[in-house]
Coordinates of C-alpha atoms in Angstrom, one line a residue:
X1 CA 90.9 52.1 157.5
X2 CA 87.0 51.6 158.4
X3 CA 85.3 54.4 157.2
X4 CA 82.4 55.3 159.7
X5 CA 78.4 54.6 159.0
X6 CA 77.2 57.5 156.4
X7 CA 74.2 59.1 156.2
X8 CA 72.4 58.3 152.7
X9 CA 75.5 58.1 150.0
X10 CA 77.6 60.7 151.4
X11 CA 79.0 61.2 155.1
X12 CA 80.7 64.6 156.0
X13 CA 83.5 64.8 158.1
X14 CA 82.9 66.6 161.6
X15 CA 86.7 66.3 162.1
X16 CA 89.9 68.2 161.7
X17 CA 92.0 65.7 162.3
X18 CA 93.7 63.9 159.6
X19 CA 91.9 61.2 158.7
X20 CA 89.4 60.7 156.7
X21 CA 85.6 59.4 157.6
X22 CA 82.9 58.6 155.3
X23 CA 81.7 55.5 153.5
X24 CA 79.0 53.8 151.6
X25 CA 76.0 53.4 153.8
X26 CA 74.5 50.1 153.9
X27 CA 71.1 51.3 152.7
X28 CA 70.6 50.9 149.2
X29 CA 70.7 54.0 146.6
X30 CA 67.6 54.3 145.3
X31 CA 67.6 51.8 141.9
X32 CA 70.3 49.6 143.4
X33 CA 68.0 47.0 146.1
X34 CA 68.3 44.1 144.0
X35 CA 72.0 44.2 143.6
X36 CA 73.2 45.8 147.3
X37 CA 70.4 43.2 149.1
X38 CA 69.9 46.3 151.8
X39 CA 66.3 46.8 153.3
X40 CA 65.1 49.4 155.7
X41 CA 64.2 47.1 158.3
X42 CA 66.0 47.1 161.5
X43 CA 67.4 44.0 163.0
X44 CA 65.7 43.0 166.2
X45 CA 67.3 41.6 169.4
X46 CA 70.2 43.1 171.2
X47 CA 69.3 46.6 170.4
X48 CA 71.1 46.8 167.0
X49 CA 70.5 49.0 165.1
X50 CA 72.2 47.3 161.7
X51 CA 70.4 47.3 158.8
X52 CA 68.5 43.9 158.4
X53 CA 69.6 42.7 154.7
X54 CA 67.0 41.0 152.4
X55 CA 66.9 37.5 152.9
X56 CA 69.2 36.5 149.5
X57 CA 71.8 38.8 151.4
X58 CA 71.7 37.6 154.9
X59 CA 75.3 36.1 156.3
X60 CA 74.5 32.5 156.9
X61 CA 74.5 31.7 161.3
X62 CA 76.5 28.1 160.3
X63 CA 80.1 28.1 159.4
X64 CA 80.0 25.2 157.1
X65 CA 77.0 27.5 155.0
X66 CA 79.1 30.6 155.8
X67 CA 82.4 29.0 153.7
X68 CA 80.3 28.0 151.1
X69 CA 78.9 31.3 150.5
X70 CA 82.6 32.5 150.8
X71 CA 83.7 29.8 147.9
X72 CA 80.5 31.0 145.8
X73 CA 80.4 34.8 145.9
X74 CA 83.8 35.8 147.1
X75 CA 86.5 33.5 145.3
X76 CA 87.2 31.7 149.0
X77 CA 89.2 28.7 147.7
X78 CA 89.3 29.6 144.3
X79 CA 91.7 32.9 144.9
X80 CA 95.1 32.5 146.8
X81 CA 94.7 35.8 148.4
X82 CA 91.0 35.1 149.9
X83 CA 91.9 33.4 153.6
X84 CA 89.8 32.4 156.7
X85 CA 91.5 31.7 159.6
X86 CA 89.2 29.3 161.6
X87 CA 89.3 29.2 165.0
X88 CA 87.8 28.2 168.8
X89 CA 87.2 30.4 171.6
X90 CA 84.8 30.5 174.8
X91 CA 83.4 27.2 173.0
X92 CA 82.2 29.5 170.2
X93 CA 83.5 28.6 166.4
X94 CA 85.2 31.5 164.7
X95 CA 86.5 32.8 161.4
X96 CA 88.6 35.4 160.1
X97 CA 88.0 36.6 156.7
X98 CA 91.1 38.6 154.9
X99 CA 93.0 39.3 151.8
X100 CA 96.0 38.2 152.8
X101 CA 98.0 41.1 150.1
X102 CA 96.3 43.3 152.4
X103 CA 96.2 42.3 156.2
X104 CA 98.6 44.0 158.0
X105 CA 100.3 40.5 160.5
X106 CA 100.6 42.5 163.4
X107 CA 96.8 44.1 163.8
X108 CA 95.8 40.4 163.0
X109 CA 98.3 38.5 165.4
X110 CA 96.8 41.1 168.0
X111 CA 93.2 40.4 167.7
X112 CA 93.6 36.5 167.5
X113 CA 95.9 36.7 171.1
X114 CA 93.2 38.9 172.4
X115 CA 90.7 36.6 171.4
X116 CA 92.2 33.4 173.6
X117 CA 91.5 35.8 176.7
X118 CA 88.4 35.6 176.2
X119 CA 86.2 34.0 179.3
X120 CA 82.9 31.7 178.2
X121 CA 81.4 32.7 181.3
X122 CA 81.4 36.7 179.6
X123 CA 79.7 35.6 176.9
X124 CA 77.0 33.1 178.1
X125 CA 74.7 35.9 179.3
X126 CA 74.9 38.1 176.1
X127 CA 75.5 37.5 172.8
X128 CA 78.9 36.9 171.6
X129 CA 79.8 39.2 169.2
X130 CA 78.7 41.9 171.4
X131 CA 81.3 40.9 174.1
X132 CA 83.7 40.6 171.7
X133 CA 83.3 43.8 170.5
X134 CA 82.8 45.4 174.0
X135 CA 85.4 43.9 175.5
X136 CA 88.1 41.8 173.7
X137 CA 88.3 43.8 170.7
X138 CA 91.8 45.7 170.2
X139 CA 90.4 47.6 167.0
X140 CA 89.8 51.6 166.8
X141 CA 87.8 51.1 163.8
X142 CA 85.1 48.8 163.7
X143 CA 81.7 48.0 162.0
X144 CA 78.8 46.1 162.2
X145 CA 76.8 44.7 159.0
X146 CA 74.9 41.7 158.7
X147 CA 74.6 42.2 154.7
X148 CA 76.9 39.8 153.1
X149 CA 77.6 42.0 150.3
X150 CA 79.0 44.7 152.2
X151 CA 80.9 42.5 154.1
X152 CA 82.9 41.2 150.8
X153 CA 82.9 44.8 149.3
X154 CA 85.1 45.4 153.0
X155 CA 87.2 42.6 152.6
X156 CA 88.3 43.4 149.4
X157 CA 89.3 46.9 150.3
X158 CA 91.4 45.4 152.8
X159 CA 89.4 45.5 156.5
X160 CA 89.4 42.3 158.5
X161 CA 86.0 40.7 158.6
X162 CA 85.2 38.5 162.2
X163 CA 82.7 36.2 162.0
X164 CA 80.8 34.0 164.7
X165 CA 79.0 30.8 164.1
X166 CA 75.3 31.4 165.8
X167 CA 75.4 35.6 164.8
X168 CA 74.0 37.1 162.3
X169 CA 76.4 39.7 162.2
X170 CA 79.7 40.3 161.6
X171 CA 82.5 42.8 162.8
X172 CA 84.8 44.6 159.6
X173 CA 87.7 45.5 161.5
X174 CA 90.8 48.1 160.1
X175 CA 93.3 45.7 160.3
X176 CA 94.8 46.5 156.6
X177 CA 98.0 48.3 155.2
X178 CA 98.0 49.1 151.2
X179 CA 101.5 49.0 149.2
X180 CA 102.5 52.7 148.6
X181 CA 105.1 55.0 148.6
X182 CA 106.4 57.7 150.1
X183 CA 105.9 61.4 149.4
X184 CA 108.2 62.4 146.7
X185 CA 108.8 65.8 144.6
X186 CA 106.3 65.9 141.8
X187 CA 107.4 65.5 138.3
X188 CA 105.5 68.6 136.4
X189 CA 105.2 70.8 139.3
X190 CA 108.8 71.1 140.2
X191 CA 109.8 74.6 142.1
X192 CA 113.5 76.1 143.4
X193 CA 112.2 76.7 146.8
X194 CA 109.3 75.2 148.4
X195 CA 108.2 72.1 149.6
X196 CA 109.0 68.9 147.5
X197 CA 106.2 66.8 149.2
X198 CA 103.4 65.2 146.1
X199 CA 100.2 63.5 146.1
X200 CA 101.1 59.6 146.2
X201 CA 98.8 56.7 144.8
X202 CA 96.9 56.5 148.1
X203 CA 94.0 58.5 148.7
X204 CA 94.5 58.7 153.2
X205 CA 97.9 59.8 152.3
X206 CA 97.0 62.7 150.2
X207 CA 94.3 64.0 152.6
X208 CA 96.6 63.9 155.4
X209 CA 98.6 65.8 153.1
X210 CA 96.4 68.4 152.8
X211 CA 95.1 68.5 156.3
X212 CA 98.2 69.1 157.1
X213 CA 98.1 72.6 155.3
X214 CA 94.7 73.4 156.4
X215 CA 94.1 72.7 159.9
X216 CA 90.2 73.9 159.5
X217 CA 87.6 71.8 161.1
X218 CA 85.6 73.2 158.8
X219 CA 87.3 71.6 156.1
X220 CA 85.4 68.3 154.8
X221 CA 85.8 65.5 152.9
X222 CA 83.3 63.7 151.2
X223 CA 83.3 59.9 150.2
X224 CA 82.0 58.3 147.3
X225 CA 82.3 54.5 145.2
X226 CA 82.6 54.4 141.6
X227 CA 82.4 51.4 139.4
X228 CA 80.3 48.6 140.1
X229 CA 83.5 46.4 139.8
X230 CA 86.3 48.3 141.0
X231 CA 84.5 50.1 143.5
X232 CA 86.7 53.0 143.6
X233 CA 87.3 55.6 146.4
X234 CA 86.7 59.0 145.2
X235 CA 86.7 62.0 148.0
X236 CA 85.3 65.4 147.4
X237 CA 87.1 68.2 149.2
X238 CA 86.0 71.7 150.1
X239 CA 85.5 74.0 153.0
X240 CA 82.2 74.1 154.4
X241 CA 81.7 78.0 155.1
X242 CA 83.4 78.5 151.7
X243 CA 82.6 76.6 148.6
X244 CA 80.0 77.3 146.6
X245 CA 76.9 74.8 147.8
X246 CA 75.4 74.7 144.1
X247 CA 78.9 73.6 142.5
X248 CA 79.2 71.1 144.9
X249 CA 75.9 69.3 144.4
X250 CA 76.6 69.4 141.0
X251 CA 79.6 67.5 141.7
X252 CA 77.7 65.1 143.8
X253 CA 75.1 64.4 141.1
X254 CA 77.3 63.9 138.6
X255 CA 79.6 61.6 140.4
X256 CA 76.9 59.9 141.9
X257 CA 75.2 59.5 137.9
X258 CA 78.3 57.7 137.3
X259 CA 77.9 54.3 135.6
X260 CA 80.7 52.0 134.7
X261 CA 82.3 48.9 135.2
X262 CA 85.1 50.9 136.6
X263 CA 87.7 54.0 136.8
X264 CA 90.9 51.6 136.8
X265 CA 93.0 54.7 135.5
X266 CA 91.7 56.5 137.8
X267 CA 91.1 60.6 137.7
X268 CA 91.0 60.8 133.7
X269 CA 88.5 58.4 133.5
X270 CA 86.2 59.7 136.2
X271 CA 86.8 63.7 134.1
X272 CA 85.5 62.2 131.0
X273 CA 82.5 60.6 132.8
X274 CA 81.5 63.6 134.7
X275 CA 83.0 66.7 132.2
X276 CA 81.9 65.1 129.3
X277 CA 84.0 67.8 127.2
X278 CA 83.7 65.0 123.9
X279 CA 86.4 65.9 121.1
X280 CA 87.1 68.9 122.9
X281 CA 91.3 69.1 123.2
X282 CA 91.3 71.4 125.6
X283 CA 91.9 70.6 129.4
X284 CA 88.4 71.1 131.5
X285 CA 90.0 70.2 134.5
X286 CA 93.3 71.1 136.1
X287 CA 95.0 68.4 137.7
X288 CA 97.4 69.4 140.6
X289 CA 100.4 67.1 142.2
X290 CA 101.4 69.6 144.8
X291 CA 99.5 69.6 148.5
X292 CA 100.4 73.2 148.8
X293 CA 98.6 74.0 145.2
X294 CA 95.6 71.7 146.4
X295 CA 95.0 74.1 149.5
X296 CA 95.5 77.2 148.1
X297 CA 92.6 76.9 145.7
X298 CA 90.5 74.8 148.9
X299 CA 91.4 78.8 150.4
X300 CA 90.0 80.2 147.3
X301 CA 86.6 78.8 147.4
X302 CA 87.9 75.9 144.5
X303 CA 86.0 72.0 145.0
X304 CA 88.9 69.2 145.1
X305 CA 88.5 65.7 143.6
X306 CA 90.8 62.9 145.3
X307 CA 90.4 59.6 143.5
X308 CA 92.3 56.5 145.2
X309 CA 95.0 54.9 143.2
X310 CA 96.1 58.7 141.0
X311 CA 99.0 60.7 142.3
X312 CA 97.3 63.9 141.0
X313 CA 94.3 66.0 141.9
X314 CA 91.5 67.5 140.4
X315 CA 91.0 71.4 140.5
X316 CA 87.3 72.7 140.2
X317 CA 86.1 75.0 138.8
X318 CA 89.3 75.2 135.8
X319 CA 89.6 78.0 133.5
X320 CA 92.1 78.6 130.6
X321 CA 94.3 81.1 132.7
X322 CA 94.3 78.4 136.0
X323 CA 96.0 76.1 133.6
X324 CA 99.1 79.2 132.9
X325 CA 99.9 79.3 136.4
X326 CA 103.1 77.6 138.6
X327 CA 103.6 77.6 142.4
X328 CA 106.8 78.8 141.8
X329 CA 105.8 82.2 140.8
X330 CA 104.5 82.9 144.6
X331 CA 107.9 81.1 145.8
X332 CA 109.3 84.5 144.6
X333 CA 109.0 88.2 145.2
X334 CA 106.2 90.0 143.2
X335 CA 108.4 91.1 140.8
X336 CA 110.5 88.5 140.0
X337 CA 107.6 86.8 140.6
X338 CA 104.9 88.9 137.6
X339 CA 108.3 88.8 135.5
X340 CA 108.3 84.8 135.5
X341 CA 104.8 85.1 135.0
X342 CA 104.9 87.3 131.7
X343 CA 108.0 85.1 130.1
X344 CA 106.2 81.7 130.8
X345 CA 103.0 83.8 128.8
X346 CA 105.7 84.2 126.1
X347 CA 106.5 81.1 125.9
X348 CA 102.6 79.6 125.8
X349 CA 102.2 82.0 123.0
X350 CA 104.9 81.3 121.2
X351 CA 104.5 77.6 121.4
X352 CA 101.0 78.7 119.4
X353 CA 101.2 80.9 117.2
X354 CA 105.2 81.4 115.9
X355 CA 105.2 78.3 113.6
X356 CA 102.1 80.0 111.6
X357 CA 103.0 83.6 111.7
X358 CA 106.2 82.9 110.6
X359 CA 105.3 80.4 107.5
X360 CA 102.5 83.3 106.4
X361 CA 105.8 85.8 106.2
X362 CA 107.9 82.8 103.9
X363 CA 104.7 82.7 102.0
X364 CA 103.9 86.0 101.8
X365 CA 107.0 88.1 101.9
X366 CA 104.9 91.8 101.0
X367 CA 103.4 91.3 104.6
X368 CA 106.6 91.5 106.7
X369 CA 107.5 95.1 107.5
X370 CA 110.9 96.3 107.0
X371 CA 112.0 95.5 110.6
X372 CA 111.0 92.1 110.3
X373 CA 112.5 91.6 106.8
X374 CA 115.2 88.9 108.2
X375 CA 112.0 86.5 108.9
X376 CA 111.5 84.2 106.0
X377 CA 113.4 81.5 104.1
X378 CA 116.3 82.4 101.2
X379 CA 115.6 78.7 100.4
X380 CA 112.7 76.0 100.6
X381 CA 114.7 72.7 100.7
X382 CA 113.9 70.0 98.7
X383 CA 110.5 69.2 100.3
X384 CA 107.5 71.4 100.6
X385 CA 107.8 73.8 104.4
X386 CA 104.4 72.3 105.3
X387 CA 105.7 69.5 104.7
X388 CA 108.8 70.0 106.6
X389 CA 106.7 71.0 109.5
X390 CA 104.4 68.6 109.9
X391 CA 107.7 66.0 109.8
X392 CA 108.8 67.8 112.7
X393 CA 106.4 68.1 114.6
X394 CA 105.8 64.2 114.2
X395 CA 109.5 63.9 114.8
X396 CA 109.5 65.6 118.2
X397 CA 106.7 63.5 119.1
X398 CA 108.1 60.2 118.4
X399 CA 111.5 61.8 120.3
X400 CA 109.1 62.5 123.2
X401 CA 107.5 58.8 123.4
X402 CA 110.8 57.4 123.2
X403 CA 112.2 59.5 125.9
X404 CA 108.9 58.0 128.1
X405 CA 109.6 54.4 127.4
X406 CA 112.7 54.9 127.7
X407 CA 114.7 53.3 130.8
X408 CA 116.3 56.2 132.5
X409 CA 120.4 55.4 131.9
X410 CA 119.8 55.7 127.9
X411 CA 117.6 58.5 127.8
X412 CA 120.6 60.7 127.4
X413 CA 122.2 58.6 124.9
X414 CA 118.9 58.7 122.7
X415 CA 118.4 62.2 123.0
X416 CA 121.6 63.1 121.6
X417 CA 121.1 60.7 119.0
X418 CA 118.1 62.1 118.5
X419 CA 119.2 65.4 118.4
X420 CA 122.2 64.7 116.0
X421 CA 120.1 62.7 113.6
X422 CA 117.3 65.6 113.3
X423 CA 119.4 68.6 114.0
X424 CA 122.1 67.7 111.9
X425 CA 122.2 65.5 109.4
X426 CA 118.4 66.1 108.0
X427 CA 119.7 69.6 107.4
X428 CA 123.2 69.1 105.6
X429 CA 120.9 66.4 103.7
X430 CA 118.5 69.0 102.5
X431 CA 115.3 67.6 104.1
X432 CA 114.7 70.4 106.5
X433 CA 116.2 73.6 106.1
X434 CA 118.0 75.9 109.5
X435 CA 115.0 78.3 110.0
X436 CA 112.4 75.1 110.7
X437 CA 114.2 73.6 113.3
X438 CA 115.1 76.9 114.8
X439 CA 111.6 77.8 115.2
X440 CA 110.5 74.3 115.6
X441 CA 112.9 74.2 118.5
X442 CA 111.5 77.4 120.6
X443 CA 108.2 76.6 120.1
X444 CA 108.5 73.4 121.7
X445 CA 110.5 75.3 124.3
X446 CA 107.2 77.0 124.8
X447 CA 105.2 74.0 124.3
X448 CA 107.9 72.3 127.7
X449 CA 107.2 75.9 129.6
X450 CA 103.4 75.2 130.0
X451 CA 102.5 74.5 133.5
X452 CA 99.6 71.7 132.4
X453 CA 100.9 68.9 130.1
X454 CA 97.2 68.6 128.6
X455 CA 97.5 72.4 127.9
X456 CA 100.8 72.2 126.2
X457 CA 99.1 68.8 123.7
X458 CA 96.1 71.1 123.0
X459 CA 98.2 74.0 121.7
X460 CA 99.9 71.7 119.8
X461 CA 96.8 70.4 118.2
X462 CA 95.8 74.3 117.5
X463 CA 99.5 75.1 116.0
X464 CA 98.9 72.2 113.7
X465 CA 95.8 73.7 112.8
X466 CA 96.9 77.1 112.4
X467 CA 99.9 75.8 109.9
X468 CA 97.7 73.9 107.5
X469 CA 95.0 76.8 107.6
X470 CA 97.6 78.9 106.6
X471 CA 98.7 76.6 104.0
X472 CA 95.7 76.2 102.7
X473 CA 94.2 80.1 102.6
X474 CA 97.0 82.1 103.2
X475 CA 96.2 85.2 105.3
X476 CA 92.0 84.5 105.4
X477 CA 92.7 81.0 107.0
X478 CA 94.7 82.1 109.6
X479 CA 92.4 84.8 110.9
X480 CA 89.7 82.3 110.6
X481 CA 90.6 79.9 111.8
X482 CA 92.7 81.7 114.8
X483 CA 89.0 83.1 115.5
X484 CA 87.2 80.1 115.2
X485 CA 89.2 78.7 118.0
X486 CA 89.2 81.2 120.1
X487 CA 85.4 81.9 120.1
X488 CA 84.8 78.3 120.6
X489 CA 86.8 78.7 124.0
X490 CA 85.1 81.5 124.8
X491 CA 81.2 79.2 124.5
X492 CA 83.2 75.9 126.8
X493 CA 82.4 76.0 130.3
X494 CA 83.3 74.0 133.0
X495 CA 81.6 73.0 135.4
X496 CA 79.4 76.4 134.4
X497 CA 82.5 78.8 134.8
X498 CA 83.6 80.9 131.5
X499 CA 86.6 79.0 130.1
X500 CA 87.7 82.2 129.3
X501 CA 87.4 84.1 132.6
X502 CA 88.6 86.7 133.5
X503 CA 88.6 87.8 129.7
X504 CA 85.9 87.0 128.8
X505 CA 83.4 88.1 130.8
X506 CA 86.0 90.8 131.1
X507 CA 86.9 91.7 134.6
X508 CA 89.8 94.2 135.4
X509 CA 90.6 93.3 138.6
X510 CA 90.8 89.2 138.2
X511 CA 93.0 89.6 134.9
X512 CA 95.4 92.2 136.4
X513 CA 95.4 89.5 139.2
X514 CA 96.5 87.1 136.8
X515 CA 98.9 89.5 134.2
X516 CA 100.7 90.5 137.9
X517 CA 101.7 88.0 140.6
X518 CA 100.1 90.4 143.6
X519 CA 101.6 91.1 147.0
X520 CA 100.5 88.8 149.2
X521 CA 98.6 92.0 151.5
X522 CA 96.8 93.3 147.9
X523 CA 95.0 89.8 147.9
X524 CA 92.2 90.7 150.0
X525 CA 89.2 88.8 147.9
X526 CA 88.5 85.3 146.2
X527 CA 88.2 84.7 142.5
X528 CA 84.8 85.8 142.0
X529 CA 84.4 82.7 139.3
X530 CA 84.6 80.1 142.0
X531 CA 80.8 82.5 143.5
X532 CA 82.2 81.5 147.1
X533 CA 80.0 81.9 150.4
X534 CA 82.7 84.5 151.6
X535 CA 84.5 86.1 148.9
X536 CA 87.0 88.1 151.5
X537 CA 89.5 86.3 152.4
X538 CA 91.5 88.9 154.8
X539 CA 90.4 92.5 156.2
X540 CA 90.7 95.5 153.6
X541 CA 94.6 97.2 154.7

């Protein structure tokens, strides 16, 4: 699709509909002249008002110069995939530049049969391209350049590019389809009830997903390129009247400050060039596969991050207790709902801190009270228990890999194995002993009940902490260390929100928000984190 003529490097979207606009103006960002070849001069003749391209950029008016620029700058000959179509009409010479992996037949069959109606007496009085474009052109999308560069930069993300000896300019035409897929059920956000629609690999498809949930026009979607080579689409999404104006131009900067060769991996890659969070293990970003997730938090005053080839989206501002929350707690009824709530807390609390707790008790058996005396070990095994731990948790990694690069019809076969070989026989051979696995075994439970994947690794990193502190200084290294980690949370920020918000800063209301899954009538206001334009989001009663 054509994305219309922006203003400087971002255009907004004026339209509710579901498609999105915007694109990188032919101007120049400031710094870049050199290597887009974009002036500020207009193009005289014909009332164009095109950009006229320095003169190293300028689309050559001959054919025969115009393939040779092709062949130079643009692989024409060299790559398979690069095709011109040459043809005749109206006693004017004509080419059609494509990527043949991306041309949709039918848009292209279309325009070339439209183009044989074409009548030389129509274009002898004007100039060609114009007429063509007036007249003969059966094209919704279309743009005008006469830089060379953005011409290529258009053909390689698929449009149609018409060219005609004697013009100056060319035509980009949306004439392309992209290989995708179709929406299917996401993989980590999984719910009982609810819609089993998630984000794809194309970015047009997951707007439209969302536009579909939000039917605002005041709901905009800002484009943006990153990577001088791959020349990524990234959109930013937010509602006008809602999201806060000096998080989103912190966005834009920081995006926009963005230099690399590309983001091939997509949405990770652009976090850790505009987050920056360093050796940091905890997630500064929540990433979302679910449309319905996506416009709940666009509702709540949140900025969204859509980046073209990633099947998941980016949630921001992101604090610690955004990352503990699943759409299927507001599938359900407030109760069952604030009861699912508390037992997946359980289980994100266990997955940290049972390992340590209970290796402190085997360790130090005078600090159990008498109702916990059945914690603790009547034997050790015949390795050390940090050892033993450490093995495990090294063991349910490995069993976690395999069960990724596994092909699907034997990942039940290795996990029993698995299973057997760790559950089993490492016991009856005295490696591990019963207790370890058993606890081993809910924490990961815990670890598998975490809403965010990244969450769920960074506890793990802290549990691993937490057993060789305690290993190491007994009762002092698990306090301090335990407190070390958690004021460090409590200094991260992202994107300038508190990590730790609503806890720190404490604020009643947000955190009995989050401790209770609230009646839909109750929720009356917008996280005061996300410093929205309206924070009231329906009438008081």
């Amino acid at each position: 699709m054509i994305l219309p003529k922006p203003i400087g490097r971002y255009v907004r979207s004026e339209s509710a509909r579901g498609t999105i606009v915007g694109h990188r103006s032919d101007r120049p960002s400031e710094g870049r002249d050199s290597r887009r070849g974009e002036g500020s001069r207009k193009a005289g003749g014909g009332g164009s008002d095109v950009p006229e391209p320095d003169p190293e950029d300028r689309i050559a008016v001959r054919m025969e110069d115009w393939l040779e620029q092709l062949h130079k700058r643009a692989g024409y000959q060299d790559s398979f995939d690069v095709q011109v179509r040459q043809m005749t009409f109206a006693d004017k010479r004509v080419g059609l530049l494509f990527l043949s992996t991306f041309t949709k037949d039918t848009a292209v069959t279309e325009i070339i049969k439209r183009l044989t109606y074409v009548d030389p007496s129509s274009v002898m009085d004007q100039d060609a391209l114009e007429a063509i474009f007036k007249f003969y052109l059966p094209a919704n999308q279309v743009q005008r350049t006469r830089s060379f560069t953005k011409m290529v930069e258009d053909m390689l993300i698929g449009n149609t590019v018409l060219y005609v000896e004697g013009e100056r300019e060319v035509l980009l035409i949306d004439a392309k389809q992209f290989p995708s897929r179709t929406p299917d059920e996401p993989v980590l956000e999984k719910v009982v009830r609810g819609s089993k629609d998630g984000f794809t690999e194309t970015l047009l498809m997951n707007v439209a997903l969302v536009r579909r949930r939000i039917r605002d026009p005041r709901l905009r979607f800002e484009m943006a390129k990153v990577g001088t080579r791959t020349q990524t689409d990234v959109a930013i999404g937010y509602i006008e009247d809602i999201a806060n104006p000096e998080l989103l131009e912190s966005l834009r900067d920081k995006i926009q400050a963005v230099n690399i060769d590309g983001i091939p991996l997509g949405d990770k890659q652009l976090e850790e060039m505009t987050v920056k969070s360093g050796w940091n293990p905890y997630p500064l970003v929540r990433y979302s596969e679910r449309p319905d997730v996506v416009a709940e938090h666009l509702l709540n005053g949140s900025i969204v991050v859509i980046v073209d080839t990633s099947p998941s989206v980016m949630l921001l501002p992101t604090t610690y207790f955004d990352l503990v929350q699943h759409a299927e707690e507001n599938r359900q009824s407030p109760f069952i709902g604030t009861y699912l709530r508390w037992v997946r807390f359980f289980g994100i609390l266990s997955s940290v801190f049972l390992l340590p707790i209970w290796y402190l008790f085997a360790q130090n058996p005078w600090l159990r009270p008498d109702w916990l005396a059945f914690l603790g070990a009547e034997k050790t095994g015949e390795l050390p228990l940090i050892l033993q731990f450490l093995l495990v948790e090294v063991g349910i990694d490995l069993m976690r890999l395999a069960a990724v690069h596994t092909p699907t019809p034997l990942v039940t076969a290795m996990s029993l194995v698995s299973a057997i070989l760790v559950g089993d026989i490492a016991v009856k051979t005295g490696l591990f002993i019963n207790e370890v696995i058993l606890y081993m075994a809910v924490s990961a439970i815990g670890m598998f009940a975490t809403p965010s994947y990244e969450l769920s690794l960074a506890n793990r990193i802290v549990r691993l902490a937490l057993l060789v502190a305690v290993f190491l200084y007994q009762v002092p290294g698990f306090v301090i260390c335990a407190t070390a980690i958690f004021i460090g949370l409590t200094l991260v920020r992202s994107f300038n929100a508190p990590y730790m918000w609503p806890f720190i800063p404490f604020n009643a209301k947000a955190l009995m928000s989050i401790l209770l899954r609230m009646p839909q009538p109750r929720a009356v206001s917008r996280p005061s984190i996300n410093r929205s334009k309206k924070m009231r989001k329906q009438p008081v009663g």
